[in-house]
Amino acid sequence: MSNRYLKEKGIESLLFASGAVAVIALFLLCIFLFRDGILLFSEYPINSFLTATKWYPTAEPAHFGILPLFLGSVIVTIGAVIFSVPLGIAVAIYISELASPKISNVLKPVTEILAGIPSVVYGFFGLVILVPIIQNTLELPTGQTALTGSIMLGIMALPTIISISEDAISSVPRTLKEGSLALGSTKWQTIYKVTVPASLSGISAAVMLGIGRAIGETMTVMMVTGNSAVIPGFPSGLFAPVRTMTATIALEMGEVPQGSDHFHALFAIGSVLFITTFIINIIANYVKKRYRFNL
Amino acid sequence: MFSNAKLNEKIAFTLLKIATGMVVAFVMVILYYIISNGYSVINLEFITSMPRNRMTEGGIFPAIMGTAYLIVGSMAVALPLGILSAIYLNEYAQSGRTTWAIEMAISNLAGTPSVVFGLFGLALFVKYLGFGPSLISASLTLALLILPVIIRASQEALLTVPKEYREASLALGVTKWETIRRVVLPAAIPGMITGAILSIGRVAGETAPILLTGAAYFLPRMPDSIYSQFMALPYHLYVLATSGTNIAQTRPLQYGTALVLLIIVLCVNIVAVSIRSHYRNKIKR
Amino acid sequence: MPENYDNGTEVEVRDLNLWYGENHALHDISIDIPKNSVTALIGPSGCGKSTFLRCLNRMNDLVKNCRIEGKVHIDKQNIYSKDVDVVDLRKRVGMVFQKPNPFPMSIHDNIAYGPRIHGTGKKNIRGVVEEALRSGALWDEVSERLDKSALDLSGGQQQRLCIARTLAVRPEVILFDEPCSALDPISTSKIEELILELKKKYTIVIVTHNMQQAARISDYTGFFLTGELVEFDKTEQIFESPREKATEDYITGRFG
């Protein structure tokens, strides 16, 4: 008896230890990220880091202003949202409300392909196909612009937005829709007056997660946005090169001496990025929890 | 009035169809460009030979092997850990603060940008633990990156196992762990494998984390230990496309590399989806 | 309350109370269940009869926020005492569920599952499986296809398979939780015959919402209402001259 009991308890402890790895990993991630990030502020004032408008890491004296990079991430993400949210929601409505089961069974895997394509392939595609198109049609000096990044990120965020919105829309009880149809509303009136409002918090969660995905994306933006660290105007900045937080880390980490101010500055950017996505995730989870219909 | 509503509906539905058509078109256009341009480059030599002449000729063999090593290394760590975590969360954990903390950690890890994982891997594995830029640093970093994916997929697989199986086994005087091992796991394994395979695609395609933890710009040899640097397909594509010695001339090589990468990822997805649908049909029976 | 059973008492319950969180689901249940006989528990749905049944093999341990007070003795041993191993208890007290729940394995492996884990060697397993299937009145129907999936059997066969699977662990007591509610009349009568056969060797407690079934197969009947045991007596007594008004109302169908 006690032997078997010990074995069961031993196994449970092992399983618990595995479960704890996720917590430990997150904890260590915070520590190691913030530790190297904070070291910057012993040499460089945190105020300047947050508010200075220049990112000249190799100048003498160096300027580590995160603002242009942060705003670069923001403008690319906003562009991506404007592009992908309406499109994604439209597709989600089409799949869950209009398409026959046969068609939606084809459409779903097709959108899943978008989720599977590696970001570097998106970046490559954007670089060789979209960049020249943008440059020629808009007659810009370069096609590597925030807009290019936004379009590519928008495409990449589509599968997230589509699948979660589709879940939310499908989970609206049929009785609710039938109630509206029985009152003589058309199918479309039912969709936009009943179904979509009822699944709004699920759709918002989808949008939040799409934003999280876009703001954290690295390779694609690095390959198509031109990477010049200037504060973008809006909306004119969409048509000029920008540099995001993620691209800065990936571009510069290879060239900095470990332990230098510049090295720590990149960790400080990483910390800001992490905190930003952390907050977005918390909001997304919060709205997601509220949308399920309890039937 | 009535016909107005009808007209609106018609316009709206047309717009929805156009939107869906656009998204399908994106998929087709991206696949078309990569496949049609890469197709002629891929042959046995391209896949099995080393890059030559400063990467302007030759193949991508070391990059393929590097990616294969990364897949094996990260799965060896993340798969057992992820499955065991999922078993703990679904079968043992009581709702409480600890479980809340684990769930919260998983969903936040899942939402953390991959470049941040790269920084973490650089600080912990490369620097602090002294592994240097190496296969092991990159594999461990990728393992943490896909851990949430594997846990979530395994949890879903466990949820599909009917409660009745567990009750029946427990009522026969079988312990909880034996019940899980002999009844619950066999029923959940196909779903878990699907999740695992999907995360292989993720490992194969991730660039930013390995860029910071050990991927090499160019290596004229294969990695000889887990502490060596390595080449990998996605980083190789990035290098060729943005900072190679002759970007325009190596365009075909870039398409070829992109296509190989795409084939790996798509095959992995197809395998995973077919396992899933095969298994679903079996359940329905 | 009947006492001095011919075969002695198997299960002795005193002042059993059960809560699901704040919900007081069972009130002061006291009952003596006789050995080698069939005891039926009847009552409207939600009356607590299944909850009570699940106290006897501690399946309620699996339910969150479930709290139990009182004594349950099986074969003179308090099953809620600290030194009792739940796993051993469930070997002694088997259970057959409302919906047939065979494992997704072959017929043979379903039966062999329990004995294998409890240490029956390879050599003996075939004999154990055959014996259990014979006792479960299923052998003649499946002996030719033991390696086929149990999920391909009919509902009634599946339920007899589940009974045989329980028998293979050699319990003393078998709990049936509405075993026929998902079955057709012919399968039901097969199960009822089987239960009458099994009582020679086992103590049987069966929860049923079917009064005719209780009348047909049980020796003793308990009537539950809103978490209380209203009346417990010989089955003839309950059905012919119940002492309580509530019992009579329920049996004559004048109830809700």
Tab-separated table of N, CA and C in Angstrom, chain B residues 4 86 109 197 199 241 243 247 251 268:
chain	number	residue	atom	x	y	z
B	4	ASN	N	-34.725	47.974	-50.165
B	4	ASN	CA	-33.522	48.625	-49.701
B	4	ASN	C	-32.695	47.682	-48.824
B	86	ALA	N	0.962	19.354	-19.274
B	86	ALA	CA	-0.455	19.287	-19.616
B	86	ALA	C	-1.158	18.252	-18.752
B	109	LEU	N	3.891	33.444	-21.939
B	109	LEU	CA	5.006	32.950	-22.754
B	109	LEU	C	4.564	32.839	-24.209
B	197	ILE	N	3.814	18.138	-33.939
B	197	ILE	CA	4.250	18.290	-35.330
B	197	ILE	C	4.089	19.739	-35.789
B	199	SER	N	4.384	22.291	-34.006
B	199	SER	CA	5.433	23.141	-33.455
B	199	SER	C	6.774	22.862	-34.131
B	241	ALA	N	19.299	37.131	-48.723
B	241	ALA	CA	18.401	38.137	-49.286
B	241	ALA	C	18.781	39.549	-48.889
B	243	SER	N	22.087	40.495	-46.948
B	243	SER	CA	23.471	40.907	-46.725
B	243	SER	C	24.470	39.959	-47.357
B	247	ILE	N	23.517	40.099	-53.844
B	247	ILE	CA	22.106	39.807	-53.604
B	247	ILE	C	21.351	39.506	-54.892
B	251	ARG	N	19.635	35.581	-56.291
B	251	ARG	CA	18.174	35.508	-56.189
B	251	ARG	C	17.623	34.085	-56.341
B	268	VAL	N	4.868	19.483	-42.884
B	268	VAL	CA	4.614	19.267	-41.471
B	268	VAL	C	3.148	19.575	-41.145
